[in-house]
Coordinates of C-alpha atoms in Angstrom, one line a residue:
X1 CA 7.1 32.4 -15.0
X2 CA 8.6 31.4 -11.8
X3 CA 8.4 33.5 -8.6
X4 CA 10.8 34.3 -6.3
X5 CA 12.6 30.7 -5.0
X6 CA 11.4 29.5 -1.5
X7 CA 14.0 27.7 0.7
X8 CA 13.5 25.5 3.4
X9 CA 15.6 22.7 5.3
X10 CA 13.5 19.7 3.6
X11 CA 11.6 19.2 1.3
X12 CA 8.9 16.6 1.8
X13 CA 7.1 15.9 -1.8
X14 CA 3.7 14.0 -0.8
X15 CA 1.9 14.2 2.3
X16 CA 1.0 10.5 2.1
X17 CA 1.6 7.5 4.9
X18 CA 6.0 8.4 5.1
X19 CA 5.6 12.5 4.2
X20 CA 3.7 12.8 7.7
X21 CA 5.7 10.7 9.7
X22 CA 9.0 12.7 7.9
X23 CA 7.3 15.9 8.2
X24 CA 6.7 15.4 11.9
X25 CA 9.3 13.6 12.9
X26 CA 11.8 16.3 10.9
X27 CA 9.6 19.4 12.5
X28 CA 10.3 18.4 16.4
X29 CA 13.7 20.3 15.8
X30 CA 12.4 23.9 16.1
X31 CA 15.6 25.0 14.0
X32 CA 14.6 22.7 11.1
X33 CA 12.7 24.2 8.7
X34 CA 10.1 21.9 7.0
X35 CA 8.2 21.9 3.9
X36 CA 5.1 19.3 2.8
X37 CA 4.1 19.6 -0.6
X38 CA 1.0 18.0 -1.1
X39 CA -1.3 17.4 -3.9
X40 CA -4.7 17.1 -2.6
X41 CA -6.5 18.7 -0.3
X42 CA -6.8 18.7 3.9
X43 CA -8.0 16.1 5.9
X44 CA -8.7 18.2 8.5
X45 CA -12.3 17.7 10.3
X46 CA -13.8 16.3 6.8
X47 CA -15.7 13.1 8.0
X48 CA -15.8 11.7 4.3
X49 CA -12.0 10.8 5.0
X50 CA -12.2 10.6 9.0
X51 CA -14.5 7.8 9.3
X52 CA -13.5 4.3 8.4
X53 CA -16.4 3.1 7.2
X54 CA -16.5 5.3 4.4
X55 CA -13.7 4.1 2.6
X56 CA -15.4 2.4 0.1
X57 CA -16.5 5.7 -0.9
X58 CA -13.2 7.1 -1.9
X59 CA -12.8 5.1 -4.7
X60 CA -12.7 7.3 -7.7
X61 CA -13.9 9.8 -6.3
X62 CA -12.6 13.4 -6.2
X63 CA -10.0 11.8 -3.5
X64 CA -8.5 9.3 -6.3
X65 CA -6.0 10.2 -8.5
X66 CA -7.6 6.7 -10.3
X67 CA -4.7 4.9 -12.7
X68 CA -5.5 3.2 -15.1
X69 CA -4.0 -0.6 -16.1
X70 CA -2.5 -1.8 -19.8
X71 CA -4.5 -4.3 -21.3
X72 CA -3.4 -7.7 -19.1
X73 CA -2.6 -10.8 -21.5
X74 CA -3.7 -13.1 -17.9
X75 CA -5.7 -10.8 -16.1
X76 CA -8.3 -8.0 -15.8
X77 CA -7.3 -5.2 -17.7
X78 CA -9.9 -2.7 -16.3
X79 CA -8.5 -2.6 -12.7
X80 CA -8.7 1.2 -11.9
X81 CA -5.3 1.4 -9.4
X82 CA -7.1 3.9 -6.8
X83 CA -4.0 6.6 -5.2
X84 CA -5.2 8.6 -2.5
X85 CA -5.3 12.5 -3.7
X86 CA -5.6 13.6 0.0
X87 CA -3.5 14.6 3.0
X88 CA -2.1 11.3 4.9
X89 CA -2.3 9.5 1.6
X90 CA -3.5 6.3 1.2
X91 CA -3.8 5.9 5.0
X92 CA -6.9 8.3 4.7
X93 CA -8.0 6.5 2.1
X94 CA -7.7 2.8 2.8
X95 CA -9.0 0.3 5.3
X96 CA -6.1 0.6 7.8
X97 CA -5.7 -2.8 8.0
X98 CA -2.4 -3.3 10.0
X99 CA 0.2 -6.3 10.2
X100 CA 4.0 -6.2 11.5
X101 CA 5.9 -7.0 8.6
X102 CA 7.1 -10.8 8.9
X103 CA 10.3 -11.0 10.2
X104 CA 11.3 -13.1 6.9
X105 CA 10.1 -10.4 4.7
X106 CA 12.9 -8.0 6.6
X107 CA 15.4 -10.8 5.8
X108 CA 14.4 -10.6 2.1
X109 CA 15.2 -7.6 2.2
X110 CA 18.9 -7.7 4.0
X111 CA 20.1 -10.7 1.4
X112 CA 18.2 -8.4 -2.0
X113 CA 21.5 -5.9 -0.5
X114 CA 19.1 -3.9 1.9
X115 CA 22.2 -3.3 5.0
X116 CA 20.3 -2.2 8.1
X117 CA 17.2 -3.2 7.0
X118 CA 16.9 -6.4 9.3
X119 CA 14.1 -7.4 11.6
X120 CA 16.4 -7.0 14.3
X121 CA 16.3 -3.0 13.7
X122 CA 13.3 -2.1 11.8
X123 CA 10.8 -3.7 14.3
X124 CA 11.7 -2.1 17.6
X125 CA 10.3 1.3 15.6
X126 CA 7.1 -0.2 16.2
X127 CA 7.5 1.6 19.6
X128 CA 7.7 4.6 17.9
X129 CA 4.2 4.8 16.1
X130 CA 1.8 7.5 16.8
X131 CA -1.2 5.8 15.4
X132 CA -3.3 3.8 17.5
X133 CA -3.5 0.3 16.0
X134 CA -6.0 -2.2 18.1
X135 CA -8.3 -5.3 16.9
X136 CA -11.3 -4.1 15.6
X137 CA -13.2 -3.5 18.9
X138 CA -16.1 -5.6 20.3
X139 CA -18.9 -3.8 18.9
X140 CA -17.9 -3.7 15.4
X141 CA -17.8 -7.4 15.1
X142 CA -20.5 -8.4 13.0
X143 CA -22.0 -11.7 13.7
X144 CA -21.7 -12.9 9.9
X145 CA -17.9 -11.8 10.4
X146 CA -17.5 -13.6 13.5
X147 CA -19.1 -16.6 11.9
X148 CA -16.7 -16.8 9.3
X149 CA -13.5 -17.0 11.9
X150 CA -15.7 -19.7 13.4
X151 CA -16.3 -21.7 10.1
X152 CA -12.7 -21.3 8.6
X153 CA -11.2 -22.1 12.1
X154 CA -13.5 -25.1 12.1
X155 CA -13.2 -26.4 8.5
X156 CA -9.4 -25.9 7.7
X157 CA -8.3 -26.7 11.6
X158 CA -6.6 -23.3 11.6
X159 CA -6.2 -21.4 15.3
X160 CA -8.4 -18.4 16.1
X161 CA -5.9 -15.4 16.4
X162 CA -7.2 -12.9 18.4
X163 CA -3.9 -10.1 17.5
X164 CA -2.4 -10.6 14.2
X165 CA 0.7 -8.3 15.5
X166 CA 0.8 -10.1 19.1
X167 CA 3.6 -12.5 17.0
X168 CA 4.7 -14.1 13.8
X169 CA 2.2 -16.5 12.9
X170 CA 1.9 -19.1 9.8
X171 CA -1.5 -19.4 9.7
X172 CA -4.9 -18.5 11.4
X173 CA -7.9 -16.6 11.3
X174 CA -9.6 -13.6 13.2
X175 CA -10.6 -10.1 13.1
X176 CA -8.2 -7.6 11.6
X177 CA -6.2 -4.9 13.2
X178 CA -6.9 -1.7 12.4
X179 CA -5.7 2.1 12.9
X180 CA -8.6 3.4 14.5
X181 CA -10.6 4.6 17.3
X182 CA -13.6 1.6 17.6
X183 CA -15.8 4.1 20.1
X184 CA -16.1 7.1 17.2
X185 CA -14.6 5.1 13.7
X186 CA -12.2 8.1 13.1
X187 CA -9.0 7.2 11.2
X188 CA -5.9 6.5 13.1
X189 CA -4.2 7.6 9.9
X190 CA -0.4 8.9 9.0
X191 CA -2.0 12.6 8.9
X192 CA -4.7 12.3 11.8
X193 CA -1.7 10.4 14.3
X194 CA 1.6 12.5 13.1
X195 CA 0.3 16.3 11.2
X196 CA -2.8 16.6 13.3
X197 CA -1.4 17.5 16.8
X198 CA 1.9 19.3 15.3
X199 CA 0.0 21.8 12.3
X200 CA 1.1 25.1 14.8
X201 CA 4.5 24.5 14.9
X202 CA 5.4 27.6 13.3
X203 CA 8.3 25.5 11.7
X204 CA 6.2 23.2 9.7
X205 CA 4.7 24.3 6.3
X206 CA 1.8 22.6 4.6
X207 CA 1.2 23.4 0.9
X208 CA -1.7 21.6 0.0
X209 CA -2.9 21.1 -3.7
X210 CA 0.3 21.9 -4.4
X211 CA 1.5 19.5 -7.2
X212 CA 5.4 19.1 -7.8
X213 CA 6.0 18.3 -11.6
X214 CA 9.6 18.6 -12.0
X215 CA 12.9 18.1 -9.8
X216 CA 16.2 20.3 -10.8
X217 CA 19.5 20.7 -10.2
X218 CA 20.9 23.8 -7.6
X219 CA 24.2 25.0 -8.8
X220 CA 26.2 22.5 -7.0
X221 CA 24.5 19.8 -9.0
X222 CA 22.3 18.4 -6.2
X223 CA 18.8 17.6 -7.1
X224 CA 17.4 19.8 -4.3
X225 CA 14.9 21.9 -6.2
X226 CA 11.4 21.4 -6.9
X227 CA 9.0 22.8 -9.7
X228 CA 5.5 22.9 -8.4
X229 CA 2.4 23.9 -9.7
X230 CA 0.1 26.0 -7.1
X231 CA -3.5 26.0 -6.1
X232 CA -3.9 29.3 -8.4
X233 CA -2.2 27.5 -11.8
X234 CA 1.1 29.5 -10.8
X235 CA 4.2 27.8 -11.0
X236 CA 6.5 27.9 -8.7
X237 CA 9.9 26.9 -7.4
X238 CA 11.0 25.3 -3.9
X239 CA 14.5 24.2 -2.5
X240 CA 16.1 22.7 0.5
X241 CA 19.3 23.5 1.4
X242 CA 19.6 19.8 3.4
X243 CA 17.9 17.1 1.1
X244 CA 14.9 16.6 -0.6
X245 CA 12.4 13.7 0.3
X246 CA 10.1 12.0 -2.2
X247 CA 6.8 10.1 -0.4
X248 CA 5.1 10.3 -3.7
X249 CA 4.5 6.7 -3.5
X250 CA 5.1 4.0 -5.9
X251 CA 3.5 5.6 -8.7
X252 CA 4.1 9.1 -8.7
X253 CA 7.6 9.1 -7.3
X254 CA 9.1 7.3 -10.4
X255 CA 6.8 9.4 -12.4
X256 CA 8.2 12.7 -11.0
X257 CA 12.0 10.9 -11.3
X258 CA 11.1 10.2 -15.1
X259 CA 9.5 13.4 -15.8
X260 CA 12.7 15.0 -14.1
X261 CA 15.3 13.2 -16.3
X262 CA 16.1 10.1 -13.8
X263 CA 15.6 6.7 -15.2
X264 CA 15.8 4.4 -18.3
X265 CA 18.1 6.7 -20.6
X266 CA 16.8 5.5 -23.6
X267 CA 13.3 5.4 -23.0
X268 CA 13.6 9.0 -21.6
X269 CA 15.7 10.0 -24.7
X270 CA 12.7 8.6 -26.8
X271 CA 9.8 11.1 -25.2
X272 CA 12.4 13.9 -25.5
X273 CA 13.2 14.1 -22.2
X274 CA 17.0 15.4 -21.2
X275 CA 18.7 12.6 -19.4
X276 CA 19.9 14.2 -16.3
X277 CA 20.7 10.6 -14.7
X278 CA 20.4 7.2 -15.9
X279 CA 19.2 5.2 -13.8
X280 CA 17.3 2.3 -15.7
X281 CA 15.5 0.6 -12.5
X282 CA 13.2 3.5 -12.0
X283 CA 9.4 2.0 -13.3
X284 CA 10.9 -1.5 -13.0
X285 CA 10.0 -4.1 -10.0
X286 CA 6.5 -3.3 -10.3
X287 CA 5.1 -5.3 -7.1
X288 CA 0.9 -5.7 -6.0
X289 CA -1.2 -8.1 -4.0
X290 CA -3.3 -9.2 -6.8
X291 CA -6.6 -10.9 -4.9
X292 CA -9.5 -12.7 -7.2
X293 CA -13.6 -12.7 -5.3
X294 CA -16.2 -15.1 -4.8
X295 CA -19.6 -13.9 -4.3
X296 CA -22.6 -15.4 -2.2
X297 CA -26.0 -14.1 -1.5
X298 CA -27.3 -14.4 2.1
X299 CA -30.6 -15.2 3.0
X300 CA -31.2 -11.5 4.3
X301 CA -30.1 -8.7 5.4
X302 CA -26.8 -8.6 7.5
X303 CA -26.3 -7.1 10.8
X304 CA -25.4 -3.3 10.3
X305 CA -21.9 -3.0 12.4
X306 CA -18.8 -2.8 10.9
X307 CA -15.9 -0.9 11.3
X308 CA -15.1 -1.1 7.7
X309 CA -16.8 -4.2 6.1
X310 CA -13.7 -6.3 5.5
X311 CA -13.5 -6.5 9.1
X312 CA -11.4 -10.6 9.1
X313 CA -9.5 -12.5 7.7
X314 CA -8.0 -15.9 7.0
X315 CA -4.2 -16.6 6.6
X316 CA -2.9 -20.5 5.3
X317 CA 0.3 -21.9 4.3
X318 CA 0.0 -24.5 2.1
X319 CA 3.7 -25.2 1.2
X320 CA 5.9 -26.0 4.6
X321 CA 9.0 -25.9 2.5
X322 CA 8.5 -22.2 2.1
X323 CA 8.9 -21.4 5.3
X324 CA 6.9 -20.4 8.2
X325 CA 5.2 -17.2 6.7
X326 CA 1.6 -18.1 4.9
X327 CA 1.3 -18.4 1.0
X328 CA -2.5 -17.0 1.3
X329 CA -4.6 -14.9 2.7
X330 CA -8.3 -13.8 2.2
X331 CA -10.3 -10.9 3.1
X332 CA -13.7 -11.1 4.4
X333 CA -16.3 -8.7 3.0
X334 CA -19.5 -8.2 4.6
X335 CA -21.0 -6.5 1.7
X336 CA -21.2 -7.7 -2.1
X337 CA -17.8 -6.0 -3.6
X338 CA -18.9 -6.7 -7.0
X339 CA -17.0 -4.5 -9.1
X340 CA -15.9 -7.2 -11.6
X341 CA -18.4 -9.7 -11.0
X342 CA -21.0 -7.4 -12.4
X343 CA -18.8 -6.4 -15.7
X344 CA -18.7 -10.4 -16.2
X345 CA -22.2 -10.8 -16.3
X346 CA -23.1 -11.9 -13.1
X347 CA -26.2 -10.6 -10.7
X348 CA -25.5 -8.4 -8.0
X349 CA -27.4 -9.7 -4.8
X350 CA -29.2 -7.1 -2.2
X351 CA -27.9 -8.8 0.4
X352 CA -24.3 -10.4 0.4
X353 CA -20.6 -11.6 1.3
X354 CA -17.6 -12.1 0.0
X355 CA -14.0 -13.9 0.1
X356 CA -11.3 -12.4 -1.7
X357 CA -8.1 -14.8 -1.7
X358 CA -5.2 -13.4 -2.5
X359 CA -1.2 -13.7 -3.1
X360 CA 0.5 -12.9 -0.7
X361 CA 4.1 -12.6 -2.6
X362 CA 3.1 -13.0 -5.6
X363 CA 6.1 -13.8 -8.5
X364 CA 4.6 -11.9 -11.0
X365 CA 6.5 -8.3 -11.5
X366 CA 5.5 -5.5 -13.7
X367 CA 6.6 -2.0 -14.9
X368 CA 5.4 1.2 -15.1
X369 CA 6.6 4.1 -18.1
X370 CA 6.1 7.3 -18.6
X371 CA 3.3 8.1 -22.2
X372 CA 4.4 11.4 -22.6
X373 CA 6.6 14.1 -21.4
X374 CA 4.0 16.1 -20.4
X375 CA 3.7 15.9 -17.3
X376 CA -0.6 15.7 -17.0
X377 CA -0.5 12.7 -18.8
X378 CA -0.3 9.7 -16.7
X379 CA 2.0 6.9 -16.5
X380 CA 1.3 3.7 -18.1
X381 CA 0.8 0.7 -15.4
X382 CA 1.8 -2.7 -16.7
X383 CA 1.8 -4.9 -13.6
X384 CA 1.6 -8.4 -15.7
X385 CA -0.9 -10.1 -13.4
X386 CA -0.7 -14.2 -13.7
X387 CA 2.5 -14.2 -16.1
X388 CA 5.1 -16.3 -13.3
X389 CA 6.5 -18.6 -15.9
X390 CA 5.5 -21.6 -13.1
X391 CA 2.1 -20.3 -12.9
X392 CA 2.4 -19.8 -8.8
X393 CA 0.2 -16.9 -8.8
X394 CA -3.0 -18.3 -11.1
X395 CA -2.3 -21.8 -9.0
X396 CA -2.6 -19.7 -5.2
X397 CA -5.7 -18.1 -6.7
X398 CA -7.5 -21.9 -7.9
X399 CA -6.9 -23.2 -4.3
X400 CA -8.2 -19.5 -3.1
X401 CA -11.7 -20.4 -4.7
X402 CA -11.6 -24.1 -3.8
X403 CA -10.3 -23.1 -0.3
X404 CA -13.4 -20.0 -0.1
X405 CA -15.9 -22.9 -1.1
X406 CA -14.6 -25.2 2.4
X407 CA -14.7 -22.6 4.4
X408 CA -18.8 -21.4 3.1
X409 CA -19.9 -24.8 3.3
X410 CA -19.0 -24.9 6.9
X411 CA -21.5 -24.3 9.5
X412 CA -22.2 -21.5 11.4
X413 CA -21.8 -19.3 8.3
X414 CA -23.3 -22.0 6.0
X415 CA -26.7 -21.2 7.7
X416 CA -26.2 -17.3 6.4
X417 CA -25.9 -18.3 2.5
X418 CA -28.4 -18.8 -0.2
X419 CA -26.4 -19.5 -2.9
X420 CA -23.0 -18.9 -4.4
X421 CA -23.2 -16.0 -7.1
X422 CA -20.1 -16.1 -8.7
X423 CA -18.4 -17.5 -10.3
X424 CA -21.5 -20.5 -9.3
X425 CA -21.4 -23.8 -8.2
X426 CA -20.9 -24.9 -11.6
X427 CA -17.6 -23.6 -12.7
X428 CA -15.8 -26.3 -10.7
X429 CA -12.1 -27.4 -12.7
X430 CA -8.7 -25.6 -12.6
X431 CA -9.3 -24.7 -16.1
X432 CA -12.4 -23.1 -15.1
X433 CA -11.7 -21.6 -12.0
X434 CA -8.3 -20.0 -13.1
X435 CA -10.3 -18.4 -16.3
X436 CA -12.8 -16.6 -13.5
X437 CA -10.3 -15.9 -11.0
X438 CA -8.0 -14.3 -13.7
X439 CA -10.5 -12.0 -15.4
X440 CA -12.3 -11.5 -11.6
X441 CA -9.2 -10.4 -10.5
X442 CA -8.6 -7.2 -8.5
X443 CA -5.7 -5.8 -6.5
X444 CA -5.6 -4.8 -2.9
X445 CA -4.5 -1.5 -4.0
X446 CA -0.5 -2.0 -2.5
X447 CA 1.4 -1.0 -5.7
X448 CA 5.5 -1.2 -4.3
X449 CA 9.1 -1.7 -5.6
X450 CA 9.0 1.0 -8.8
X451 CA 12.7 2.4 -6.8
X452 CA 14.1 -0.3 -5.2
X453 CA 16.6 0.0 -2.7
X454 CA 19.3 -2.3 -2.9
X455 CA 23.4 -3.0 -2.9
X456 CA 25.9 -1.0 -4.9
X457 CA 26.4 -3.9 -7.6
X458 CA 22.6 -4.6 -8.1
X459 CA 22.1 -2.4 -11.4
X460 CA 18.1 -2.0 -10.7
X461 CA 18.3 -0.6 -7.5
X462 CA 17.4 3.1 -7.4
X463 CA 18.6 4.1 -3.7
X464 CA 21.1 3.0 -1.5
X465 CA 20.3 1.7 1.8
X466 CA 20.2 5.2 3.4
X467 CA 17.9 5.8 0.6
X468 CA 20.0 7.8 -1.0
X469 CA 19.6 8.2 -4.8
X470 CA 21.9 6.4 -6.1
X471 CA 25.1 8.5 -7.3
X472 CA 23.5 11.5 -6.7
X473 CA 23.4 14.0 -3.7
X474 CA 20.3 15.5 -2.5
X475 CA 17.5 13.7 -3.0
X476 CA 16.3 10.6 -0.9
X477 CA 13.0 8.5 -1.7
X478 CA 10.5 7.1 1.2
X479 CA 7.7 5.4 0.6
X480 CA 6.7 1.9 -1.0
X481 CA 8.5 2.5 -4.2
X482 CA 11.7 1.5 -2.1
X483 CA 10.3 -1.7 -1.1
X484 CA 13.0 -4.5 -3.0
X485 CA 10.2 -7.1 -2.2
X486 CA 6.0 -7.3 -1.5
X487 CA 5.8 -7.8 2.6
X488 CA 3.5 -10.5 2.8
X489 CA 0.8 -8.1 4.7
X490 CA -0.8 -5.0 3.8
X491 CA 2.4 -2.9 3.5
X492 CA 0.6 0.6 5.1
X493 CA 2.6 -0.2 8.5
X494 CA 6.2 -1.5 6.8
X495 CA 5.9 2.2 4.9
X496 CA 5.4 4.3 8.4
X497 CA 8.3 2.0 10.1
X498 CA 10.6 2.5 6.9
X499 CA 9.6 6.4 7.3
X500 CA 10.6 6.4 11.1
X501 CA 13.8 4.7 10.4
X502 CA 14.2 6.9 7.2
X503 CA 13.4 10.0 10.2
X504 CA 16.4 8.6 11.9
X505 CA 19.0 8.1 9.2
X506 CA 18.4 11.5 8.1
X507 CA 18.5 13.3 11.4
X508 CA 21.2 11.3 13.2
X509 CA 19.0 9.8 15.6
X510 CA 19.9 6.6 17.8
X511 CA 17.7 4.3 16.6
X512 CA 15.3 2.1 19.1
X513 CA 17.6 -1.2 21.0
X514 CA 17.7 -4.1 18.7
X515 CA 15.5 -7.1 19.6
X516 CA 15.7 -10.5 19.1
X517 CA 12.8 -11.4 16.0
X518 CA 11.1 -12.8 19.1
X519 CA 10.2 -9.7 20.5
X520 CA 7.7 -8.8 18.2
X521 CA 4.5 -8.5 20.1
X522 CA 2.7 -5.2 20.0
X523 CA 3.7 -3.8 23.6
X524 CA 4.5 0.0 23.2
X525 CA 2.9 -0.4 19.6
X526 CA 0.1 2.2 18.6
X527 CA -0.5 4.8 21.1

């Protein structure tokens, strides 16, 4: 049975990458009373989730809410898509790898019906950033690592980039940036750069492990009110009085919609769910990065520093014609990530590296359903890997492997290799090559577009662009879910610019002076 209801301004639902930036953002009025409901636990002082390098670690572990994919007809059906069960999200849980979103991504977004949502007006936020976002510092940069910049700059004539977010670039290679600290490897995340410094402001209410199940109607017909399950197993209901915000992310915040009545009226109708708005682009435009591995073994051990062992990277564009943004990228692992290799059959070396190309907008799109009306069951994850009807994504993935091969056969990091593990110098045609890549495929865990925002006469989208639900008061949504396209990047810093702008819209806040898309260096970026 419920308790008493407890009333706030706002409503934040997920503490992730956007629910901190919101929360603090929303908080700095001392009049404004703010709630974070949050399903996991605190961040706060725990090293296992403060230190970079331990990300790996995360992965399914008491941290990882750990969803689970439908069987793929073109890809690898056992990719376990890792959500971060913690407070900042996946920004505690990630690599914090951190790129600017393209200015033509932006522009995607303005002609998909996104109003506002221009490079011209989202990219001056990066001013307003809290999280400190710097190359990865001089003494993480592992000699293998630095070889590899060295060998792909060398072998595929691309420039060395020494900041990734200094300006739009179409190709290149380099260390990453990152949101960290490089002298302790403490997280520059959403939680650690926006909650951390604000958690006594007496205004600002934290209610961790706190898991919101259903969203209801108040008695003006706004969705306003929130059904939450407590720490203790009680149950619980919340309201604001201004507007409800869902960060839940692109999986849970269409699961929450679904489970509260909003989305596909049929499919709904079906589980026995009451239809409390039909909205039928909830769960659709299921976006990733889907990325496929090569494996070699080195000829010994590598040097031990790292801020996070995917410390560089290598961007190309092989088509001119579609534009100046690249059409591939690659991550460079300095340990063996072998989490699919090994289910194929293939040794895992003591010592090794990998490349991991991957698509950067890829043309595939999936959906995501509810199983059941109850609401511990999860959602089912469909994200049709490799199904384009042109066969873009599997064809970016073939050149990925013949592409990883130039760049490894290219001194100095040739003299670091033994021998190539997987998928082995022997598997060598398209044919061949595509079958590996496909069932060796992996994502880069950026799940996106599951509530698109969009124009009034696009019948998919899910918010306006004031990301408002559409047609009905109360509730907004910010996170990824929103995206109506996959940036080319990692997405983690397009979510914390979308939730400063979101910050402003919702306030009334002048937004930062537009700049030309040639201002986008990283001055006043980061703190």
């Amino acid at each position: 049975m419920d308790d008493e209801t407890t009333t706030y301004d706002y409503l934040i639902i997920g503490g992730g990458t956007a629910g901190s930036v919101l929360a603090a953002r929303l908080s700095e009025d001392p009049a404004c009373r703010v709630c974070v409901v949050e399903g996991g636990p605190s961040d706060v002082g725990d090293e296992r989730i403060l230190k970079l390098r331990n990300w790996i670690n995360l992965l399914g572990s008491e941290f990882d809410y750990g969803y689970t994919t439908e069987e793929q007809a073109r890809g690898n059906s056992h990719i376990l898509h890792s959500r971060a069960r913690v407070l900042g999200g996946c920004s505690s849980h990630n690599t914090l790898i951190s790129f600017l979103p393209f200015p033509q991504d932006l522009d995607e977004w303005v002609r998909s019906g996104c109003e506002g949502w221009g490079p011209e007006t989202i990219l001056p936020y990066r001013s307003r950033l809290q999280n400190t976002i710097v190359p990865v510092g001089a003494a993480d940069r592992n000699a293998i690592a630095q070889d590899f910049v060295t060998a792909a700059s060398t072998g595929l004539g691309v420039p060395v980039v020494e900041d990734f977010n200094a300006r739009p670039f179409t190709d290149g290679t380099g260390f990453f940036s990152l949101a960290y600290d490089p002298g302790t490897n403490t997280r520059s995340s959403a939680s650690v750069a926006y909650l951390h410094p604000v958690m006594d402001r007496p205004n600002l209410t934290l209610r961790l492990e706190t898991w919101a199940y259903r969203l209801l109607r108040d008695s003006e017909g706004r969705f306003t009110r929130v059904q939450v399950r407590n720490p203790d197993g009680s149950v619980s209901t919340l309201e604001a009085e201004a507007e409800v915000l869902l960060c839940a992310g692109a999986i849970d915040t269409p699961r929450l919609l679904m489970l509260s009545g909003i989305g596909p009226a049929d499919q709904l109708r079906d589980l026995g769910i009451e239809v409390g708005a039909d909205l039928p682009g909830v769960g659709e435009n299921l976006l990733d990065h889907p990325e496929s591995v090569m494996v070699w073994e080195t000829r010994g051990p590598l040097p031990p520093n790292s801020a996070m062992d995917s410390d560089a990277g290598l961007f190309l564009r092989r088509d001119a014609a579609g534009g100046p943004r690249p059409d591939l990228m690659f991550h460079f692992y300095q340990v063996p990530f072998t989490i699919n290799t090994e289910r194929l059959g293939y040794p895992v070396p003591e010592h090794g590296v990998c490349m991991t190309p991957n698509v950067p907008r890829a043309r595939s799109v999936g959906r995501m359903w509810l199983r059941s009306a109850d609401p511990a069951v999860k959602p089912a994850l469909d994200f049709r890997y490799f199904t384009d009807p042109e066969g873009y994504d599997e064809r970016t993935i073939v050149d990925g492997l013949r592409i990883a091969r130039e760049v490894a056969a290219t001194a100095p990091l040739s003299d670091w290799l033994l021998r190539e593990v997987a998928p082995g110098p022997d598997v060598r045609s398209d044919a061949d090559l595509s079958e590996y890549g496909r069932r060796a495929a992996h994502t880069v865990y950026h799940p996106a577009g599951t509530c698109r925002m969009g124009a009034e006469d696009d019948p998919l989208a899910v918010v306006d662009p004031q990301l408002r639900l559409r047609g009905h008061d109360g509730l907004r949504i910010v996170d990824a879910s929103v995206f109506p396209t996959m940036p080319t990047i990692n997405p983690m810093v397009t979510v914390l610019l979308a939730a400063e702008r979101a910050a402003d819209l919702i306030s009334a806040r002048p937004a930062p002076a537009p700049l030309g898309t040639e201002g986008m260096g990283t001055e006043g970026m980061g703190r």
